[in-house]
Amino acid sequence: MRRKLKDTLLGQMFVMVAVIAAMMAAAYMMTYSYMRRMGKEHTLQRNEQTLIQIEAKASEFYSTMEHIGTSLAYSPTTLSHLKMDYRQRIVAAADMDAVFSNIMLLETDITGIYLYDTQPALVAGTDADTGSRSPLPVLHEKMEFSSLFTIGVDERNYYFIYFPIYDLDSPQYGTQLGMCVFLMKTDYFNEAVEGVEVTEHSQIYLTDQNRRIIASNVQPDVRYMVSRLRREDTGYYVQERPLPIGGWSALNRIPENELYQENNGMIRILSVTYLLAFGMLGMLVFFFYRRMIYPIQCVDAFIRRLAGHPWERMWAKRRDEIGRVIRSLDKMMDDIWQANRKVQASQKQMYEEQLARKELQVLAYRNQINPHFLYNTFECIRAMALYYDVEEIAEITMALSNVFRFAVKADNMVTVEDEVKYIREYATIIDYRFMGKIEITVEAAPELLSKKVIKLLLQPLVENAVFHGLEQKMGDGEVLVQIQKQEEGHLLVRVEDDGCGMDQETLRRVLDSLASQPEGADKKGIGLANIYQRLHLFYGDDVVFHIESRKGEGTRITMQIPDHLPEDEKMQG
């Protein structure tokens, strides 16, 4: 019956981790919500300050124009000009133009000035750059700003400022002499909203009493009615503030996703911090699972397998408490295993004694061949050949005896001199076998004759050269064996023939077979792959084994080996 999840350490750990993760997630959501709310409040405060700043600039402009209007309206030249008749005004026109010019120097947004009497009829006026343009003939009793309109092909935006003129000398209060009208550009208000964005994509608009846009911080060609802006407020936060100019107002539209950008940096830091915290929690879970729960599960599975596999061990390398428990368990199993082994050994000893007695009986019937018997036989054949004056038989018999004697020696290491002598005895046998058709030449530097090499290093290579390279050749052939000093501590061994050679595909297969030769293969003979394996077995990686061959030209085998071995590999036998 499977245990419930809550009854396991893994299940308990998952429950604890789930509770911690839920608490961290709740803390993150609360902090995230608080920071977004604070960011929105701060953005709205900045937006309010921006609108207040624009309102202050509008008030300042209103006050400035009020002073300018007062200076113009109650200038002696202006007052006397309004009281003149038509002829007198023509004579005094130059004085009035001078006043207009001076007034226009006080404010760069003033494009034109018009002076009206109470009819209202135009008494005097000037246009700086807009051509002939007159306001509507309506007499205003207080300073007022008109709505926006356009002039010229470029459709530049203008508005009027109406300033009433009263007779200060009249005994009746509020007697109006006329009205001066200023034709104004919107440059001041465009500058007032330029560069005061609350967020990157916030939109600021100044609107007139007819809800047309006077100035904005967006592209100059955007001229929407405010009512349309409000209909398109989806995704925007809109705030509007009236201006001290009659009917005018300032409106700010902020994308809702930018209301919280004030604390976006802190929110990102918060998110990264909590992600790192969750990552560390995951690492902690992984650590406890791998270092505690998983080893305990392995011990549990190991104990349940012991009945069917009593020889298994856990072999813990850990040095902590779990490692000590595992080693104690392994030691207990070793003690039990040793006790069982002793019982089995006592039983096995009885059977081995009986088996040994039977083997002695079998060995008594075996026909043993003593190597000395072969040596004596070869000597007898040689003596008989000399007696009957057959020197060839005596010589080949002696060579065969020496070859056999060298081959059955127990030594693994021989001198270069012994190996050379062995090859020369082998060459004698080859010479008689092929009746002088194949010649084997051995060249060895005298200072290298005392160096140690592995036994039977050259004979398999010479034999391959004879039987695979020269035997099938129509004419005579030669095998050249050279042993030279290559560099400090190394020998260069070269076996070269002028036989049939190999094509590149055959050579590639031979090279591939060297490294892939299965262990223990070719135990009845010593072939090329066996020499390659023996070289690496004795010398390790300090071996260079190279084969070159061309079809119809011959084969060359080059070996570079150390001229010594470590002490533990120089043991004989």
PDB file of C-alpha atoms in Angstrom, residues 316-551:
ATOM      1  CA  ALA A 316      29.398   6.623   0.063  1.00  0.00           C
ATOM      2  CA  LYS A 317      32.069   9.330  -0.346  1.00  0.00           C
ATOM      3  CA  ARG A 318      30.226  11.847   1.787  1.00  0.00           C
ATOM      4  CA  ARG A 319      31.715  12.903   5.139  1.00  0.00           C
ATOM      5  CA  ASP A 320      28.497  14.029   6.811  1.00  0.00           C
ATOM      6  CA  GLU A 321      26.075  12.088   9.015  1.00  0.00           C
ATOM      7  CA  ILE A 322      24.336  10.392   6.071  1.00  0.00           C
ATOM      8  CA  GLY A 323      27.705   9.268   4.739  1.00  0.00           C
ATOM      9  CA  ARG A 324      28.627   7.773   8.105  1.00  0.00           C
ATOM     10  CA  VAL A 325      25.309   5.907   8.223  1.00  0.00           C
ATOM     11  CA  ILE A 326      25.912   4.502   4.733  1.00  0.00           C
ATOM     12  CA  ARG A 327      29.480   3.421   5.589  1.00  0.00           C
ATOM     13  CA  SER A 328      28.258   1.767   8.789  1.00  0.00           C
ATOM     14  CA  LEU A 329      25.641  -0.083   6.758  1.00  0.00           C
ATOM     15  CA  ASP A 330      28.264  -1.155   4.207  1.00  0.00           C
ATOM     16  CA  LYS A 331      30.563  -2.362   7.005  1.00  0.00           C
ATOM     17  CA  MET A 332      27.766  -4.365   8.568  1.00  0.00           C
ATOM     18  CA  MET A 333      27.046  -6.006   5.214  1.00  0.00           C
ATOM     19  CA  ASP A 334      30.776  -6.683   4.705  1.00  0.00           C
ATOM     20  CA  ASP A 335      30.944  -8.395   8.086  1.00  0.00           C
ATOM     21  CA  ILE A 336      27.939 -10.525   7.200  1.00  0.00           C
ATOM     22  CA  TRP A 337      29.452 -11.252   3.787  1.00  0.00           C
ATOM     23  CA  GLN A 338      32.789 -12.258   5.300  1.00  0.00           C
ATOM     24  CA  ALA A 339      31.079 -14.569   7.747  1.00  0.00           C
ATOM     25  CA  ASN A 340      29.239 -16.233   4.879  1.00  0.00           C
ATOM     26  CA  ARG A 341      32.451 -16.419   2.867  1.00  0.00           C
ATOM     27  CA  LYS A 342      34.234 -18.257   5.674  1.00  0.00           C
ATOM     28  CA  VAL A 343      31.459 -20.811   5.813  1.00  0.00           C
ATOM     29  CA  GLN A 344      31.564 -21.243   2.039  1.00  0.00           C
ATOM     30  CA  ALA A 345      35.371 -21.376   2.027  1.00  0.00           C
ATOM     31  CA  SER A 346      35.415 -24.260   4.486  1.00  0.00           C
ATOM     32  CA  GLN A 347      32.986 -26.167   2.295  1.00  0.00           C
ATOM     33  CA  LYS A 348      34.903 -25.294  -0.866  1.00  0.00           C
ATOM     34  CA  GLN A 349      38.195 -26.485   0.629  1.00  0.00           C
ATOM     35  CA  MET A 350      36.865 -30.000   1.027  1.00  0.00           C
ATOM     36  CA  TYR A 351      35.818 -30.171  -2.614  1.00  0.00           C
ATOM     37  CA  GLU A 352      39.107 -28.674  -3.814  1.00  0.00           C
ATOM     38  CA  GLU A 353      41.099 -31.327  -1.963  1.00  0.00           C
ATOM     39  CA  GLN A 354      39.133 -34.028  -3.727  1.00  0.00           C
ATOM     40  CA  LEU A 355      39.518 -32.236  -7.081  1.00  0.00           C
ATOM     41  CA  ALA A 356      43.291 -31.841  -6.577  1.00  0.00           C
ATOM     42  CA  ARG A 357      43.743 -35.543  -6.037  1.00  0.00           C
ATOM     43  CA  LYS A 358      41.872 -36.235  -9.296  1.00  0.00           C
ATOM     44  CA  GLU A 359      43.925 -33.640 -11.200  1.00  0.00           C
ATOM     45  CA  LEU A 360      47.160 -35.302 -10.054  1.00  0.00           C
ATOM     46  CA  GLN A 361      45.934 -38.523 -11.545  1.00  0.00           C
ATOM     47  CA  VAL A 362      45.111 -36.797 -14.860  1.00  0.00           C
ATOM     48  CA  LEU A 363      48.476 -35.024 -14.982  1.00  0.00           C
ATOM     49  CA  ALA A 364      50.239 -38.301 -14.541  1.00  0.00           C
ATOM     50  CA  TYR A 365      48.803 -39.441 -17.849  1.00  0.00           C
ATOM     51  CA  ARG A 366      49.568 -36.249 -19.786  1.00  0.00           C
ATOM     52  CA  ASN A 367      52.395 -36.375 -22.321  1.00  0.00           C
ATOM     53  CA  GLN A 368      54.629 -33.404 -21.376  1.00  0.00           C
ATOM     54  CA  ILE A 369      57.108 -32.024 -23.929  1.00  0.00           C
ATOM     55  CA  ASN A 370      60.172 -30.504 -22.344  1.00  0.00           C
ATOM     56  CA  PRO A 371      61.728 -27.594 -24.284  1.00  0.00           C
ATOM     57  CA  HIS A 372      65.142 -29.078 -23.606  1.00  0.00           C
ATOM     58  CA  PHE A 373      64.026 -32.192 -25.509  1.00  0.00           C
ATOM     59  CA  LEU A 374      63.439 -29.971 -28.588  1.00  0.00           C
ATOM     60  CA  TYR A 375      66.777 -28.202 -28.175  1.00  0.00           C
ATOM     61  CA  ASN A 376      68.565 -31.580 -27.958  1.00  0.00           C
ATOM     62  CA  THR A 377      66.664 -32.842 -30.988  1.00  0.00           C
ATOM     63  CA  PHE A 378      67.699 -29.774 -33.039  1.00  0.00           C
ATOM     64  CA  GLU A 379      71.330 -30.329 -31.972  1.00  0.00           C
ATOM     65  CA  CYS A 380      71.111 -33.977 -33.048  1.00  0.00           C
ATOM     66  CA  ILE A 381      69.747 -33.007 -36.468  1.00  0.00           C
ATOM     67  CA  ARG A 382      72.512 -30.421 -36.853  1.00  0.00           C
ATOM     68  CA  ALA A 383      75.214 -32.959 -35.901  1.00  0.00           C
ATOM     69  CA  MET A 384      73.897 -35.509 -38.395  1.00  0.00           C
ATOM     70  CA  ALA A 385      73.794 -32.824 -41.135  1.00  0.00           C
ATOM     71  CA  LEU A 386      77.428 -31.902 -40.434  1.00  0.00           C
ATOM     72  CA  TYR A 387      78.362 -35.578 -40.371  1.00  0.00           C
ATOM     73  CA  TYR A 388      76.894 -36.100 -43.822  1.00  0.00           C
ATOM     74  CA  ASP A 389      78.371 -32.744 -44.948  1.00  0.00           C
ATOM     75  CA  VAL A 390      75.010 -30.992 -45.506  1.00  0.00           C
ATOM     76  CA  GLU A 391      75.838 -27.565 -44.106  1.00  0.00           C
ATOM     77  CA  GLU A 392      72.584 -25.933 -45.282  1.00  0.00           C
ATOM     78  CA  ILE A 393      70.529 -28.306 -43.124  1.00  0.00           C
ATOM     79  CA  ALA A 394      72.864 -27.715 -40.197  1.00  0.00           C
ATOM     80  CA  GLU A 395      72.647 -23.953 -40.568  1.00  0.00           C
ATOM     81  CA  ILE A 396      68.856 -23.769 -40.879  1.00  0.00           C
ATOM     82  CA  THR A 397      68.485 -26.219 -37.964  1.00  0.00           C
ATOM     83  CA  MET A 398      70.731 -24.065 -35.796  1.00  0.00           C
ATOM     84  CA  ALA A 399      68.768 -20.939 -36.788  1.00  0.00           C
ATOM     85  CA  LEU A 400      65.465 -22.638 -35.973  1.00  0.00           C
ATOM     86  CA  SER A 401      66.852 -23.786 -32.606  1.00  0.00           C
ATOM     87  CA  ASN A 402      67.952 -20.240 -31.746  1.00  0.00           C
ATOM     88  CA  VAL A 403      64.614 -18.774 -32.847  1.00  0.00           C
ATOM     89  CA  PHE A 404      62.682 -21.251 -30.721  1.00  0.00           C
ATOM     90  CA  ARG A 405      65.015 -20.760 -27.750  1.00  0.00           C
ATOM     91  CA  PHE A 406      64.551 -16.968 -27.949  1.00  0.00           C
ATOM     92  CA  ALA A 407      60.773 -17.206 -28.330  1.00  0.00           C
ATOM     93  CA  VAL A 408      60.206 -19.389 -25.250  1.00  0.00           C
ATOM     94  CA  LYS A 409      62.398 -17.273 -22.974  1.00  0.00           C
ATOM     95  CA  ALA A 410      60.377 -15.945 -20.045  1.00  0.00           C
ATOM     96  CA  ASP A 411      61.719 -12.387 -20.311  1.00  0.00           C
ATOM     97  CA  ASN A 412      59.386  -9.622 -21.503  1.00  0.00           C
ATOM     98  CA  MET A 413      62.274  -7.172 -22.053  1.00  0.00           C
ATOM     99  CA  VAL A 414      65.400  -7.868 -24.119  1.00  0.00           C
ATOM    100  CA  THR A 415      68.263  -5.772 -25.403  1.00  0.00           C
ATOM    101  CA  VAL A 416      68.332  -4.332 -28.893  1.00  0.00           C
ATOM    102  CA  GLU A 417      71.284  -6.632 -29.568  1.00  0.00           C
ATOM    103  CA  ASP A 418      69.291  -9.763 -28.678  1.00  0.00           C
ATOM    104  CA  GLU A 419      66.361  -8.605 -30.843  1.00  0.00           C
ATOM    105  CA  VAL A 420      68.738  -7.951 -33.781  1.00  0.00           C
ATOM    106  CA  LYS A 421      70.324 -11.384 -33.413  1.00  0.00           C
ATOM    107  CA  TYR A 422      66.877 -12.944 -33.349  1.00  0.00           C
ATOM    108  CA  ILE A 423      65.885 -11.146 -36.583  1.00  0.00           C
ATOM    109  CA  ARG A 424      69.085 -12.271 -38.265  1.00  0.00           C
ATOM    110  CA  GLU A 425      68.409 -15.908 -37.289  1.00  0.00           C
ATOM    111  CA  TYR A 426      64.873 -15.442 -38.635  1.00  0.00           C
ATOM    112  CA  ALA A 427      66.388 -13.920 -41.813  1.00  0.00           C
ATOM    113  CA  THR A 428      68.477 -17.069 -42.274  1.00  0.00           C
ATOM    114  CA  ILE A 429      65.337 -19.224 -42.257  1.00  0.00           C
ATOM    115  CA  ILE A 430      63.589 -16.844 -44.720  1.00  0.00           C
ATOM    116  CA  ASP A 431      66.652 -16.879 -46.984  1.00  0.00           C
ATOM    117  CA  TYR A 432      66.610 -20.683 -47.224  1.00  0.00           C
ATOM    118  CA  ARG A 433      62.842 -20.845 -47.568  1.00  0.00           C
ATOM    119  CA  PHE A 434      62.687 -18.424 -50.506  1.00  0.00           C
ATOM    120  CA  MET A 435      66.104 -19.521 -51.923  1.00  0.00           C
ATOM    121  CA  GLY A 436      67.679 -16.101 -51.684  1.00  0.00           C
ATOM    122  CA  LYS A 437      64.791 -14.267 -53.347  1.00  0.00           C
ATOM    123  CA  ILE A 438      64.065 -12.195 -50.214  1.00  0.00           C
ATOM    124  CA  GLU A 439      66.832 -10.370 -48.372  1.00  0.00           C
ATOM    125  CA  ILE A 440      66.450  -9.031 -44.800  1.00  0.00           C
ATOM    126  CA  THR A 441      68.900  -6.305 -43.801  1.00  0.00           C
ATOM    127  CA  VAL A 442      69.232  -5.105 -40.195  1.00  0.00           C
ATOM    128  CA  GLU A 443      70.955  -1.828 -39.290  1.00  0.00           C
ATOM    129  CA  ALA A 444      71.371  -0.778 -35.650  1.00  0.00           C
ATOM    130  CA  ALA A 445      73.578   1.945 -34.188  1.00  0.00           C
ATOM    131  CA  PRO A 446      76.224   0.339 -31.913  1.00  0.00           C
ATOM    132  CA  GLU A 447      75.463   2.668 -28.989  1.00  0.00           C
ATOM    133  CA  LEU A 448      71.860   1.407 -28.978  1.00  0.00           C
ATOM    134  CA  LEU A 449      72.594  -2.334 -28.677  1.00  0.00           C
ATOM    135  CA  SER A 450      72.415  -2.261 -24.871  1.00  0.00           C
ATOM    136  CA  LYS A 451      69.044  -0.444 -24.776  1.00  0.00           C
ATOM    137  CA  LYS A 452      66.003  -2.401 -23.594  1.00  0.00           C
ATOM    138  CA  VAL A 453      62.957  -3.031 -25.793  1.00  0.00           C
ATOM    139  CA  ILE A 454      59.986  -5.366 -25.555  1.00  0.00           C
ATOM    140  CA  LYS A 455      60.648  -8.875 -26.886  1.00  0.00           C
ATOM    141  CA  LEU A 456      59.397  -9.830 -30.362  1.00  0.00           C
ATOM    142  CA  LEU A 457      59.088  -6.166 -31.407  1.00  0.00           C
ATOM    143  CA  LEU A 458      60.514  -6.613 -34.901  1.00  0.00           C
ATOM    144  CA  GLN A 459      59.743 -10.212 -35.957  1.00  0.00           C
ATOM    145  CA  PRO A 460      55.954  -9.758 -36.507  1.00  0.00           C
ATOM    146  CA  LEU A 461      56.586  -6.638 -38.600  1.00  0.00           C
ATOM    147  CA  VAL A 462      59.290  -8.388 -40.681  1.00  0.00           C
ATOM    148  CA  GLU A 463      56.996 -11.403 -41.100  1.00  0.00           C
ATOM    149  CA  ASN A 464      54.170  -9.143 -42.353  1.00  0.00           C
ATOM    150  CA  ALA A 465      56.573  -7.502 -44.806  1.00  0.00           C
ATOM    151  CA  VAL A 466      57.710 -10.931 -46.129  1.00  0.00           C
ATOM    152  CA  PHE A 467      54.378 -12.728 -46.442  1.00  0.00           C
ATOM    153  CA  HIS A 468      52.074  -9.807 -47.264  1.00  0.00           C
ATOM    154  CA  GLY A 469      54.433  -7.533 -49.175  1.00  0.00           C
ATOM    155  CA  LEU A 470      57.155  -9.618 -50.873  1.00  0.00           C
ATOM    156  CA  GLU A 471      55.855 -13.173 -51.261  1.00  0.00           C
ATOM    157  CA  GLN A 472      53.447 -12.176 -54.030  1.00  0.00           C
ATOM    158  CA  LYS A 473      56.061 -10.036 -55.802  1.00  0.00           C
ATOM    159  CA  MET A 474      57.376 -11.478 -59.041  1.00  0.00           C
ATOM    160  CA  GLY A 475      61.026 -10.444 -58.589  1.00  0.00           C
ATOM    161  CA  ASP A 476      63.422 -10.180 -55.708  1.00  0.00           C
ATOM    162  CA  GLY A 477      62.596  -8.184 -52.635  1.00  0.00           C
ATOM    163  CA  GLU A 478      64.221  -6.609 -49.640  1.00  0.00           C
ATOM    164  CA  VAL A 479      63.190  -5.849 -46.071  1.00  0.00           C
ATOM    165  CA  LEU A 480      65.199  -3.104 -44.379  1.00  0.00           C
ATOM    166  CA  VAL A 481      65.174  -2.873 -40.559  1.00  0.00           C
ATOM    167  CA  GLN A 482      66.717   0.260 -39.026  1.00  0.00           C
ATOM    168  CA  ILE A 483      67.123   1.199 -35.343  1.00  0.00           C
ATOM    169  CA  GLN A 484      68.309   4.758 -34.727  1.00  0.00           C
ATOM    170  CA  LYS A 485      68.481   7.277 -31.913  1.00  0.00           C
ATOM    171  CA  GLN A 486      65.629   9.726 -32.455  1.00  0.00           C
ATOM    172  CA  GLU A 487      65.920  12.197 -29.602  1.00  0.00           C
ATOM    173  CA  GLU A 488      66.774  12.256 -25.906  1.00  0.00           C
ATOM    174  CA  GLY A 489      65.396   9.073 -24.374  1.00  0.00           C
ATOM    175  CA  HIS A 490      63.725   7.706 -27.564  1.00  0.00           C
ATOM    176  CA  LEU A 491      64.453   5.165 -30.315  1.00  0.00           C
ATOM    177  CA  LEU A 492      63.322   5.290 -33.941  1.00  0.00           C
ATOM    178  CA  VAL A 493      62.506   1.855 -35.385  1.00  0.00           C
ATOM    179  CA  ARG A 494      61.726   1.540 -39.094  1.00  0.00           C
ATOM    180  CA  VAL A 495      60.694  -1.600 -41.042  1.00  0.00           C
ATOM    181  CA  GLU A 496      60.470  -0.961 -44.787  1.00  0.00           C
ATOM    182  CA  ASP A 497      59.891  -3.257 -47.783  1.00  0.00           C
ATOM    183  CA  ASP A 498      59.687  -2.767 -51.528  1.00  0.00           C
ATOM    184  CA  GLY A 499      56.808  -5.182 -52.008  1.00  0.00           C
ATOM    185  CA  CYS A 500      53.279  -4.903 -53.360  1.00  0.00           C
ATOM    186  CA  GLY A 501      52.132  -2.164 -50.969  1.00  0.00           C
ATOM    187  CA  MET A 502      48.506  -1.172 -50.259  1.00  0.00           C
ATOM    188  CA  ASP A 503      46.009   1.249 -51.764  1.00  0.00           C
ATOM    189  CA  GLN A 504      44.648   4.061 -49.596  1.00  0.00           C
ATOM    190  CA  GLU A 505      41.365   2.309 -48.777  1.00  0.00           C
ATOM    191  CA  THR A 506      43.169  -0.838 -47.552  1.00  0.00           C
ATOM    192  CA  LEU A 507      45.596   1.301 -45.568  1.00  0.00           C
ATOM    193  CA  ARG A 508      42.700   3.165 -43.929  1.00  0.00           C
ATOM    194  CA  ARG A 509      41.082  -0.138 -42.877  1.00  0.00           C
ATOM    195  CA  VAL A 510      44.365  -1.368 -41.417  1.00  0.00           C
ATOM    196  CA  LEU A 511      44.808   1.849 -39.409  1.00  0.00           C
ATOM    197  CA  ASP A 512      41.202   1.706 -38.163  1.00  0.00           C
ATOM    198  CA  SER A 513      41.651  -1.910 -37.058  1.00  0.00           C
ATOM    199  CA  LEU A 514      44.653  -1.078 -34.872  1.00  0.00           C
ATOM    200  CA  ALA A 515      42.797   0.970 -32.266  1.00  0.00           C
ATOM    201  CA  SER A 516      39.616  -1.156 -32.466  1.00  0.00           C
ATOM    202  CA  GLN A 517      41.343  -4.516 -31.995  1.00  0.00           C
ATOM    203  CA  PRO A 518      39.328  -6.278 -29.285  1.00  0.00           C
ATOM    204  CA  GLU A 519      41.134  -7.083 -26.093  1.00  0.00           C
ATOM    205  CA  GLY A 520      42.430 -10.614 -26.044  1.00  0.00           C
ATOM    206  CA  ALA A 521      42.157 -11.110 -29.811  1.00  0.00           C
ATOM    207  CA  ASP A 522      44.857 -12.982 -31.783  1.00  0.00           C
ATOM    208  CA  LYS A 523      46.209 -14.792 -28.742  1.00  0.00           C
ATOM    209  CA  LYS A 524      47.669 -17.634 -30.830  1.00  0.00           C
ATOM    210  CA  GLY A 525      49.914 -15.354 -32.830  1.00  0.00           C
ATOM    211  CA  ILE A 526      51.503 -11.955 -32.692  1.00  0.00           C
ATOM    212  CA  GLY A 527      50.155  -9.761 -35.465  1.00  0.00           C
ATOM    213  CA  LEU A 528      50.344  -6.069 -36.343  1.00  0.00           C
ATOM    214  CA  ALA A 529      47.455  -5.118 -34.044  1.00  0.00           C
ATOM    215  CA  ASN A 530      49.038  -7.145 -31.229  1.00  0.00           C
ATOM    216  CA  ILE A 531      52.303  -5.189 -31.580  1.00  0.00           C
ATOM    217  CA  TYR A 532      50.327  -1.913 -31.501  1.00  0.00           C
ATOM    218  CA  GLN A 533      48.478  -2.965 -28.331  1.00  0.00           C
ATOM    219  CA  ARG A 534      51.667  -4.203 -26.651  1.00  0.00           C
ATOM    220  CA  LEU A 535      53.457  -0.914 -27.387  1.00  0.00           C
ATOM    221  CA  HIS A 536      50.697   1.095 -25.693  1.00  0.00           C
ATOM    222  CA  LEU A 537      50.513  -1.424 -22.852  1.00  0.00           C
ATOM    223  CA  PHE A 538      54.232  -1.108 -22.073  1.00  0.00           C
ATOM    224  CA  TYR A 539      54.913   2.530 -22.986  1.00  0.00           C
ATOM    225  CA  GLY A 540      51.531   4.211 -22.545  1.00  0.00           C
ATOM    226  CA  ASP A 541      50.888   7.260 -24.748  1.00  0.00           C
ATOM    227  CA  ASP A 542      54.622   7.911 -25.287  1.00  0.00           C
ATOM    228  CA  VAL A 543      54.490   5.959 -28.580  1.00  0.00           C
ATOM    229  CA  VAL A 544      54.335   7.045 -32.233  1.00  0.00           C
ATOM    230  CA  PHE A 545      53.151   4.314 -34.631  1.00  0.00           C
ATOM    231  CA  HIS A 546      52.921   5.320 -38.278  1.00  0.00           C
ATOM    232  CA  ILE A 547      52.244   3.303 -41.461  1.00  0.00           C
ATOM    233  CA  GLU A 548      52.926   4.546 -44.995  1.00  0.00           C
ATOM    234  CA  SER A 549      52.179   2.511 -48.108  1.00  0.00           C
ATOM    235  CA  ARG A 550      51.734   2.956 -51.846  1.00  0.00           C
ATOM    236  CA  LYS A 551      50.308   0.392 -54.224  1.00  0.00           C
TER     237      LYS A 551
END
